Coordinates of C-alpha atoms in Angstrom, one line a residue:
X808 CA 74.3 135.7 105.1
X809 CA 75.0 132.3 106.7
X810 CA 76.2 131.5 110.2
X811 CA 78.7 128.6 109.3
X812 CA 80.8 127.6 106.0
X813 CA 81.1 124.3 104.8
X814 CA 84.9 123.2 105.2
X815 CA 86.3 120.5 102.4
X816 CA 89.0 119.1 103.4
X817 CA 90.1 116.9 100.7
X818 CA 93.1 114.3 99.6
X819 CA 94.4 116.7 97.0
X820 CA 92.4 120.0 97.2
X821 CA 90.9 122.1 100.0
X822 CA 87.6 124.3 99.6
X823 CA 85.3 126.7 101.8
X824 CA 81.7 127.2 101.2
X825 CA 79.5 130.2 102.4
X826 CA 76.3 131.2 101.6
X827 CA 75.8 134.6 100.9
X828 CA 72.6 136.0 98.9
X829 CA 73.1 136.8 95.2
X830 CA 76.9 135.2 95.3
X831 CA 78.6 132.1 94.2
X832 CA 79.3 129.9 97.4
X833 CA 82.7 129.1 97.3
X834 CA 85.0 131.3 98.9
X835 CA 88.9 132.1 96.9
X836 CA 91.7 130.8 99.1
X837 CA 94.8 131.0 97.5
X838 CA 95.5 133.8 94.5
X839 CA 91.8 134.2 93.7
X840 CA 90.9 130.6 93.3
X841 CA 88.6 128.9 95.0
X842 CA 90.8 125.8 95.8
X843 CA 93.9 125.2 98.1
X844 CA 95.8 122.5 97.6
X845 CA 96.3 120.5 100.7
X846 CA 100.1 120.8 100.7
X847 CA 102.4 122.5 103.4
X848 CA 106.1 122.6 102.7
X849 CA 108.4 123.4 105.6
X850 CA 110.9 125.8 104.1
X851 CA 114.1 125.2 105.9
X852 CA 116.1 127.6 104.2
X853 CA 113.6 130.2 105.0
X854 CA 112.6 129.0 107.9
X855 CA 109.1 129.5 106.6
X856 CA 105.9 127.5 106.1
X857 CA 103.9 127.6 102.8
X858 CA 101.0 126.0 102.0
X859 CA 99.1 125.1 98.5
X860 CA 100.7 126.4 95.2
X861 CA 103.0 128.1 96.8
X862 CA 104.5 125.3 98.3
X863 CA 104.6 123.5 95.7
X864 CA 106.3 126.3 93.7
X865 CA 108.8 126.7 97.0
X866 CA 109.4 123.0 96.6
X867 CA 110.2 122.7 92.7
X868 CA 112.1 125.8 93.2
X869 CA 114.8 123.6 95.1
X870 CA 114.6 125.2 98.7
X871 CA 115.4 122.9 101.1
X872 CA 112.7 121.4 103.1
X873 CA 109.7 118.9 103.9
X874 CA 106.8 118.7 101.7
X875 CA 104.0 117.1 103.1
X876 CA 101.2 116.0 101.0
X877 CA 98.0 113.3 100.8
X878 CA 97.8 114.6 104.4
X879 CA 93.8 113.4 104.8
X880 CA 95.2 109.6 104.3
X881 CA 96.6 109.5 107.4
X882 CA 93.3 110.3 109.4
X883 CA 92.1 106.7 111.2
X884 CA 95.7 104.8 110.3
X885 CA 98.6 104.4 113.3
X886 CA 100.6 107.1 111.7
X887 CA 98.6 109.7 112.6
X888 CA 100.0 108.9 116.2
X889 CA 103.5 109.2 115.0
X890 CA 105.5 112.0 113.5
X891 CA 107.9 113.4 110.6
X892 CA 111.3 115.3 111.0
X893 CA 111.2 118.7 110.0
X894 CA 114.8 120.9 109.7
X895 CA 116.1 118.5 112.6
X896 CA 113.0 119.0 115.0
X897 CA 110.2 115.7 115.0
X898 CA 106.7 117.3 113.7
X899 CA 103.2 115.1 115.5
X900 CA 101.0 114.6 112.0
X901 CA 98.3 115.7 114.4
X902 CA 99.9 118.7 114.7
X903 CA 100.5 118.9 110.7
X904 CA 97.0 118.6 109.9
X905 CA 95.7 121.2 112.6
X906 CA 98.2 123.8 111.0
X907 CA 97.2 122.9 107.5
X908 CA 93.3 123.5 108.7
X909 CA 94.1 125.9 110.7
X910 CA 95.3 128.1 107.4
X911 CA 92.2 127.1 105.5
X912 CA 89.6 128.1 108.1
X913 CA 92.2 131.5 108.1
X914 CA 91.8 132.6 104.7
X915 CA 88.6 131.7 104.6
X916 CA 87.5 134.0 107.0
X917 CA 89.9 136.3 105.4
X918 CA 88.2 136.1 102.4
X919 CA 84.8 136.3 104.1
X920 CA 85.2 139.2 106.5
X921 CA 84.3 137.5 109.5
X922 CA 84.9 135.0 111.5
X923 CA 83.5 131.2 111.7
X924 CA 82.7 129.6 114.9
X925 CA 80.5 127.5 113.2
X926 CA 81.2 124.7 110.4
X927 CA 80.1 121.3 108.3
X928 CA 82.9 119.0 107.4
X929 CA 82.8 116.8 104.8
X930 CA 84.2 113.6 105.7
X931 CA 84.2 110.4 103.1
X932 CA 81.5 107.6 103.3
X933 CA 84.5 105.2 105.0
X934 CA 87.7 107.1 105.8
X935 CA 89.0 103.4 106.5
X936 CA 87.5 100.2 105.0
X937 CA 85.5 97.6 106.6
X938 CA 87.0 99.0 110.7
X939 CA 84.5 101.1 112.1
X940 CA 86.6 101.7 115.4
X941 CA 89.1 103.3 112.8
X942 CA 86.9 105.5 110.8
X943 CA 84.9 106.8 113.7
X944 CA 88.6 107.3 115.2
X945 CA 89.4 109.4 112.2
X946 CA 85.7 111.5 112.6
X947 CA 86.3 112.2 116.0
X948 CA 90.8 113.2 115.4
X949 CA 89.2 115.6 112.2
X950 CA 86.4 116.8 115.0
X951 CA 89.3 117.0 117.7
X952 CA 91.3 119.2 115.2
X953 CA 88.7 121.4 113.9
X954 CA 88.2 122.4 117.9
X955 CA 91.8 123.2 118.0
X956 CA 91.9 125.7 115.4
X957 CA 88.4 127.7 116.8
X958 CA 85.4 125.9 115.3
X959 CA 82.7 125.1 118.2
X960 CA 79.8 124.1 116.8
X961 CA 81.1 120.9 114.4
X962 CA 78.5 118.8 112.4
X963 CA 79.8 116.4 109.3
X964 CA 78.3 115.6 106.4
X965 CA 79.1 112.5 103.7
X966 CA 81.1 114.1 100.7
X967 CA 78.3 112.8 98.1
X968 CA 75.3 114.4 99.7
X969 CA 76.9 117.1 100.2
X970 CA 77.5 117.0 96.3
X971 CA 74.0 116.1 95.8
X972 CA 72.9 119.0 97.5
X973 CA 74.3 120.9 95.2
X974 CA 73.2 119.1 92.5
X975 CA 69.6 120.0 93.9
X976 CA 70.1 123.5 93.4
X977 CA 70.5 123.2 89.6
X978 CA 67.0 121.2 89.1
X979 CA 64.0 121.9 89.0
X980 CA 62.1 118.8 89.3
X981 CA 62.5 115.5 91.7
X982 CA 64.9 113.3 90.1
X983 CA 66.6 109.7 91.4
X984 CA 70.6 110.3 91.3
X985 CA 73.5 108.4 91.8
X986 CA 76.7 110.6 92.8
X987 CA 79.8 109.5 92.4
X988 CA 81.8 111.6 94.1
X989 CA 85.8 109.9 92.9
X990 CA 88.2 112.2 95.4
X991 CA 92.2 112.1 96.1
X992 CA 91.8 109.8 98.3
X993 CA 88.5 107.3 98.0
X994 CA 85.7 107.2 95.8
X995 CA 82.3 107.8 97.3
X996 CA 78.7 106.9 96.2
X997 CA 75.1 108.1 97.1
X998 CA 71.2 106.9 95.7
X999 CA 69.2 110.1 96.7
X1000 CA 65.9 111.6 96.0
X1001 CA 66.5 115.2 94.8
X1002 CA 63.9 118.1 94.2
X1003 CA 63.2 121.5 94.7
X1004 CA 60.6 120.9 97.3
X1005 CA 62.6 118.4 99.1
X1006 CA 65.6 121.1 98.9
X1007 CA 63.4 122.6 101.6
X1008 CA 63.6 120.2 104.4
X1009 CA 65.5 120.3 107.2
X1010 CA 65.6 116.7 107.9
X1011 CA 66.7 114.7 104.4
X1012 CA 67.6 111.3 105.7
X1013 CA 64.5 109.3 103.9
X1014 CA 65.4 110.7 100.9
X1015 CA 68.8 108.9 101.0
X1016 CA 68.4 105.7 99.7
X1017 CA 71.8 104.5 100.1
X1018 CA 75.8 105.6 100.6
X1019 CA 78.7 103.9 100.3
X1020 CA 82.3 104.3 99.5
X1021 CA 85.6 102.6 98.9
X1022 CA 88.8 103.9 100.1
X1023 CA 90.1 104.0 96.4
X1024 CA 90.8 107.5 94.8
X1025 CA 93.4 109.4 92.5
X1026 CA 96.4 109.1 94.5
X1027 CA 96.4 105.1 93.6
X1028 CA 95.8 105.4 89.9
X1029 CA 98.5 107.8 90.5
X1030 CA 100.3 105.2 92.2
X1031 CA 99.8 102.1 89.8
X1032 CA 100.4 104.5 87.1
X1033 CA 103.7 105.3 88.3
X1034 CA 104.8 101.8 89.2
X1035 CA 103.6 100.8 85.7
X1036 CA 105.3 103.4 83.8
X1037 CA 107.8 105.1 85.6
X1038 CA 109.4 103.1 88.3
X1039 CA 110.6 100.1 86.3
X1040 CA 113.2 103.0 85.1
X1041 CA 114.7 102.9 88.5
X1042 CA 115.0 99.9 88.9
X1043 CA 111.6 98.5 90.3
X1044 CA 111.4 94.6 88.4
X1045 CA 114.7 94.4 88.5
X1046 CA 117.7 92.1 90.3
X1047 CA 120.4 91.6 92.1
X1048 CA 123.4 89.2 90.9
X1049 CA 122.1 86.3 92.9
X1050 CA 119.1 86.7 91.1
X1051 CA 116.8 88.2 94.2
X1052 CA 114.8 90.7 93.2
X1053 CA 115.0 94.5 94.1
X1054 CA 113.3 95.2 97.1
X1055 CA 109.9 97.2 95.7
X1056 CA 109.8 99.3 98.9
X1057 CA 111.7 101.5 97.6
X1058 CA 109.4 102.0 94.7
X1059 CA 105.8 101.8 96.6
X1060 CA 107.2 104.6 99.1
X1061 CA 107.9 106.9 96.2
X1062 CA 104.8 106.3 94.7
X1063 CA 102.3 106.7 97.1
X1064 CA 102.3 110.4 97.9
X1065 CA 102.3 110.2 102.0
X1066 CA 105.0 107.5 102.3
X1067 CA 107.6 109.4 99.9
X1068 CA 109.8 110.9 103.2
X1069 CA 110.3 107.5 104.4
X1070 CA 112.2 106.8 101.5
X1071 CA 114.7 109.6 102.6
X1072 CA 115.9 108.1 105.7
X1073 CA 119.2 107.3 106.3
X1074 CA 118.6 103.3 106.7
X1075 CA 116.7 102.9 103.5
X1076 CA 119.5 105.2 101.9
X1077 CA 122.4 103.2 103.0
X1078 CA 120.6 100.0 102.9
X1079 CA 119.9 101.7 99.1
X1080 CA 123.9 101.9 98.8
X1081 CA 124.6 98.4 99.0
X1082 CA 121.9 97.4 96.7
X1083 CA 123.7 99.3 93.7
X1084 CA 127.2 97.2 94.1
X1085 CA 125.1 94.3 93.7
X1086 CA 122.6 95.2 91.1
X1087 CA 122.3 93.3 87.3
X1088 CA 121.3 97.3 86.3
X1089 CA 123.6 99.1 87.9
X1090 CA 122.4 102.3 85.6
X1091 CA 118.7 102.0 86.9
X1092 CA 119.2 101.4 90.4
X1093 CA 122.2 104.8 90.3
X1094 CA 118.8 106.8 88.8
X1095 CA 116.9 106.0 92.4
X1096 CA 119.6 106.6 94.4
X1097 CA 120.5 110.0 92.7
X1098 CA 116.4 111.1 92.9
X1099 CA 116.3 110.1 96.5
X1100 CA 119.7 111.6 97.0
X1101 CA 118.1 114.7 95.7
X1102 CA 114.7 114.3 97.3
X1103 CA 113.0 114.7 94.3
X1104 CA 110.6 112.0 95.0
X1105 CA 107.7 114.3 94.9
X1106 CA 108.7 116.4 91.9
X1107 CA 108.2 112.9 90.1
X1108 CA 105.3 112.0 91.6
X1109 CA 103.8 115.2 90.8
X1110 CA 105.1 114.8 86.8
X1111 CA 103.1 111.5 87.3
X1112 CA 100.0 112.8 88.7
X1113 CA 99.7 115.4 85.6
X1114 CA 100.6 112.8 83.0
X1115 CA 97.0 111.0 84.6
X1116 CA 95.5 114.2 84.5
X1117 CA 96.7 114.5 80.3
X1118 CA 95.6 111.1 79.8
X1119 CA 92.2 111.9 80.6
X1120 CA 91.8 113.6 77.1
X1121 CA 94.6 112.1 75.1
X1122 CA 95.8 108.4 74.4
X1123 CA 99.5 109.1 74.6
X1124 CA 101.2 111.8 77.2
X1125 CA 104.9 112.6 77.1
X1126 CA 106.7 113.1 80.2
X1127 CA 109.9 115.3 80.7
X1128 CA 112.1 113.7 83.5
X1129 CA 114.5 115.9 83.3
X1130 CA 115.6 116.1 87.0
X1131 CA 116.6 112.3 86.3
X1132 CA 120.5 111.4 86.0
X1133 CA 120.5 111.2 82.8
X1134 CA 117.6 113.3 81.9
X1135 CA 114.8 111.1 80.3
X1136 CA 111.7 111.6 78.4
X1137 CA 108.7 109.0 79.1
X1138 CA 105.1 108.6 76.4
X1139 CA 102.8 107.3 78.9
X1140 CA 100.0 105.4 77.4
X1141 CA 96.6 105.6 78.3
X1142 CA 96.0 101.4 77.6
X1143 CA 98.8 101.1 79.8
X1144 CA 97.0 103.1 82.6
X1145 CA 93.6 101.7 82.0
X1146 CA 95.8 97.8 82.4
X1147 CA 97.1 99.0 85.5
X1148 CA 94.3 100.1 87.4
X1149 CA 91.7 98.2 86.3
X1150 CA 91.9 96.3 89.5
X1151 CA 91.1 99.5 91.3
X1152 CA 88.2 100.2 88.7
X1153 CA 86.6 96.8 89.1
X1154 CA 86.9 97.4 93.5
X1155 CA 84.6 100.8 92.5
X1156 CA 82.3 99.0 90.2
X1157 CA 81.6 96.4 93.1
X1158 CA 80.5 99.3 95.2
X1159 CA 78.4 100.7 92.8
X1160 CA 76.2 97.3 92.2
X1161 CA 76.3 96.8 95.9
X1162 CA 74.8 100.1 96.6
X1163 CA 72.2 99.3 94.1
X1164 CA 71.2 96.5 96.1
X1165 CA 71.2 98.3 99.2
X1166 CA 68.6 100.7 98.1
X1167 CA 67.0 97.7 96.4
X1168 CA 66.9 99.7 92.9
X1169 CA 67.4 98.8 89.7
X1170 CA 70.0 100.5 87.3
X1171 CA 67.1 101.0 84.9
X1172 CA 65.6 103.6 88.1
X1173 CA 68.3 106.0 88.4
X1174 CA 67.3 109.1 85.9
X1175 CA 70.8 110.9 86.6
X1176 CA 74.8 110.2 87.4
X1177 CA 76.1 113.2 88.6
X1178 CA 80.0 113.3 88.4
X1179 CA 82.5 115.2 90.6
X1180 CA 85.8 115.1 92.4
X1181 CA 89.2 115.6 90.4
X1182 CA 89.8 112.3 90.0
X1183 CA 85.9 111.2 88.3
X1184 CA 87.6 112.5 85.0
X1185 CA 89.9 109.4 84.8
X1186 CA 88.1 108.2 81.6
X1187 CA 88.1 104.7 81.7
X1188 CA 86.8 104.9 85.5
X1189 CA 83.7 107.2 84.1
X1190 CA 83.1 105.2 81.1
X1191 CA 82.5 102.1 83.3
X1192 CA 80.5 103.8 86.0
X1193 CA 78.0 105.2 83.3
X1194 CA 77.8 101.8 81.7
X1195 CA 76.6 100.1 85.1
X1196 CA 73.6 102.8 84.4
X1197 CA 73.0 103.1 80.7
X1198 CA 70.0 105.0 81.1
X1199 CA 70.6 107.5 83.2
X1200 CA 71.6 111.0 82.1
X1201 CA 75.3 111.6 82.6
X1202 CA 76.1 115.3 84.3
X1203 CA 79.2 116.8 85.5
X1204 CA 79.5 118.9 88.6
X1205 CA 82.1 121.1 89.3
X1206 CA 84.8 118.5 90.0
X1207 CA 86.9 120.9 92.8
X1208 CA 83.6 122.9 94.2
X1209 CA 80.4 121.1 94.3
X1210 CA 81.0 119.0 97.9
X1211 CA 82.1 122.6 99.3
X1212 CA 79.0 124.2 97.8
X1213 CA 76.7 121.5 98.7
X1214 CA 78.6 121.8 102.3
X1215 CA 77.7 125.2 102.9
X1216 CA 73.9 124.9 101.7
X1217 CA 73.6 122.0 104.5
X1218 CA 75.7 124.4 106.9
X1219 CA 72.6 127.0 106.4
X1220 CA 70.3 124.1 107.3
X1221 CA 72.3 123.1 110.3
X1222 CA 72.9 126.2 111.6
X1223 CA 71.3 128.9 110.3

């Protein structure tokens, strides 16, 4: 059995990998599955802390509380110096993140029987764009954290090797891959060299051709989605009588999943107040105030997020608003979706052709694209990756598991 496990610590999901002979890697964390989503709800009424499905269940439920989401987005931004409010006491986001990890390195060991001193963390090709102070800011909080919660021995690994290391372990010849590794939270790329007699290497550096990433992932189609679909029924577009338009911060805090609690502050709700007495749609603009007024800003983001996830396989998704005032229904349409973040799609494509370059490869090189990361089953996202490599075979990895497996097989090589 392996030393270390392979820690993922992603936008939306969490997983541990650990290998073990004759055994599937990934380790079940929450319920039997092999995924914990990286939620934490502060359970005021309880005076409790929950974390994954359960808090998200806790939260829907209607307790009262602070849910806390999208947490990895805050590594190498100013906010991770700053803190939240939690049942009248101020909560560092440092401190946040080193519970949430601190849980996940607990039930993993839980789940393994022993303990882990030792441990490969993924980390994304750029957890900031274009700043390296930043990102190797973020590396060294994540590194700083991990210490905290009893990890000594830290090493990191890019998400998409760590994905194509898995990938390696399903082949049995050398192939040239391109993984496109689409997270929560940025979408990550890698040109490597795989085989089953490379697999055997310590040292694998020459046979990466080229990484890079973008800090795009599926809490912004998420986010365009909603301020597509959904918000212009609160108000976002809209005016006041002068003419002036609504203020869209509102509307960009609630749709982005770790700026929702600003929108519950006492300022933007009185501010909020006035805005109504002076609105041309007075109906719209009393629909946001009665949401924020009942913090449900996450239960619609969530109800957005899984309308994305529908679209993936359907042209046309109906939504049920019914915590709305009055309760609405919504058909979300997937041209719609593909209109409004085809901005973001076109930022990924660019990555994509630079990496090329990088390596110095041609599209017509690459025998494979291997998928994973919840958010690579966006369909029009996929459909354009795969046409920037016609070729090349098209796989899909396991979307939640393969950067966790792939973690742990590099933890073996790191540490034994």
């Amino acid at each position: 059995m392996a030393n270390a496990c392979g820690v993922d610590f992603g936008t939306s999901n969490s997983t541990v990998g650990w290998v073990r002979p004759g055994e599937a890697p990934m380790l079940p964390l929450e319920d039997g599955k092999v995924t914990l989503p990286s939620v934490v709800f502060f359970n005021v009424d309880d005076d409790e802390v929950s974390y994954g499905r359960a808090a998200l269940a806790e939260y829907l439920a209607g307790y009262e509380g602070r849910l806390m989401r999208s947490m990895k987005s805050l590594l190498g931004t100013s906010l991770m110096e700053g803190q939240t409010e939690v049942g009248g006491r101020a909560l560092p986001f440092k401190m946040l993140l080193s519970q949430f990890i601190g849980e996940l390195k607990h039930r993993a060991e839980t789940a393994a029987g022993r303990k882990f001193e030792s441990v490969v963390l993924g980390r994304p090709v750029h957890f900031i764009d274009d700043n390296a102070a930043a990102d190797q800011t973020a590396e060294d909080t994540l590194a700083g954290i991990a210490r905290s919660v009893g990890f000594r021995n830290i090493a990191f690994q890019y998400e998409p090797i760590a994905a194509a290391f898995d990938y390696e372990s399903q082949i049995d010849h050398e192939e040239l891959v391109l993984i496109a590794d689409i997270g929560g939270g940025t979408s990550d790329f890698s040109l490597v060299r795989l085989s089953p007699e490379r697999a055997r290497h310590v040292e694998r550096l020459g046979d990466i051709l080229a990484t890079g990433g973008v800090h795009i992932g599926g809490t912004d189609f998420d986010k365009y989605l909603s301020l597509t679909s959904v918000m212009p029924l609160l108000g976002y577009g809209s005016q006041l009588q002068g003419g002036a338009e609504i203020p869209s911060s509102y509307y960009f805090n609630l749709a982005t999943w770790h700026t929702i609690n600003q929108a519950y502050t006492k300022k933007m709700q009185a501010q909020l107040g006035e805005l109504v007495r002076d609105a041309r749609e007075q109906d719209k603009l009393l629909r946001l105030q009665n949401l924020i007024e009942d913090r449900a800003g996450h239960w619609l983001a969530i109800q957005v997020e899984e309308g994305k996830i529908g679209l993936s396989d359907a042209e046309t998704v109906q939504l049920n608003l019914d915590r709305l005032h009055p309760p609405l229904t919504l058909d979300l349409q997937r041209a719609l979706f593909d209109q409004a973040i085809g901005h973001l799609v076109g930022s990924i494509e660019q990555t994509v052709n630079q990496l090329l370059a990088d390596a110095g490869l041609r599209a017509e090189q690459i025998d494979t694209v291997f998928f994973t990361g919840g958010s690579s089953g966006v369909k029009l996202l996929r459909e354009r990756i795969a046409a920037l490599v016609p070729g090349a075979r098209k796989v899909e990895g396991d979307l939640f598991g393969s950067i966790g497996a792939g973690l742990a097989l590099d933890a073996v090589r790191k540490f034994g």
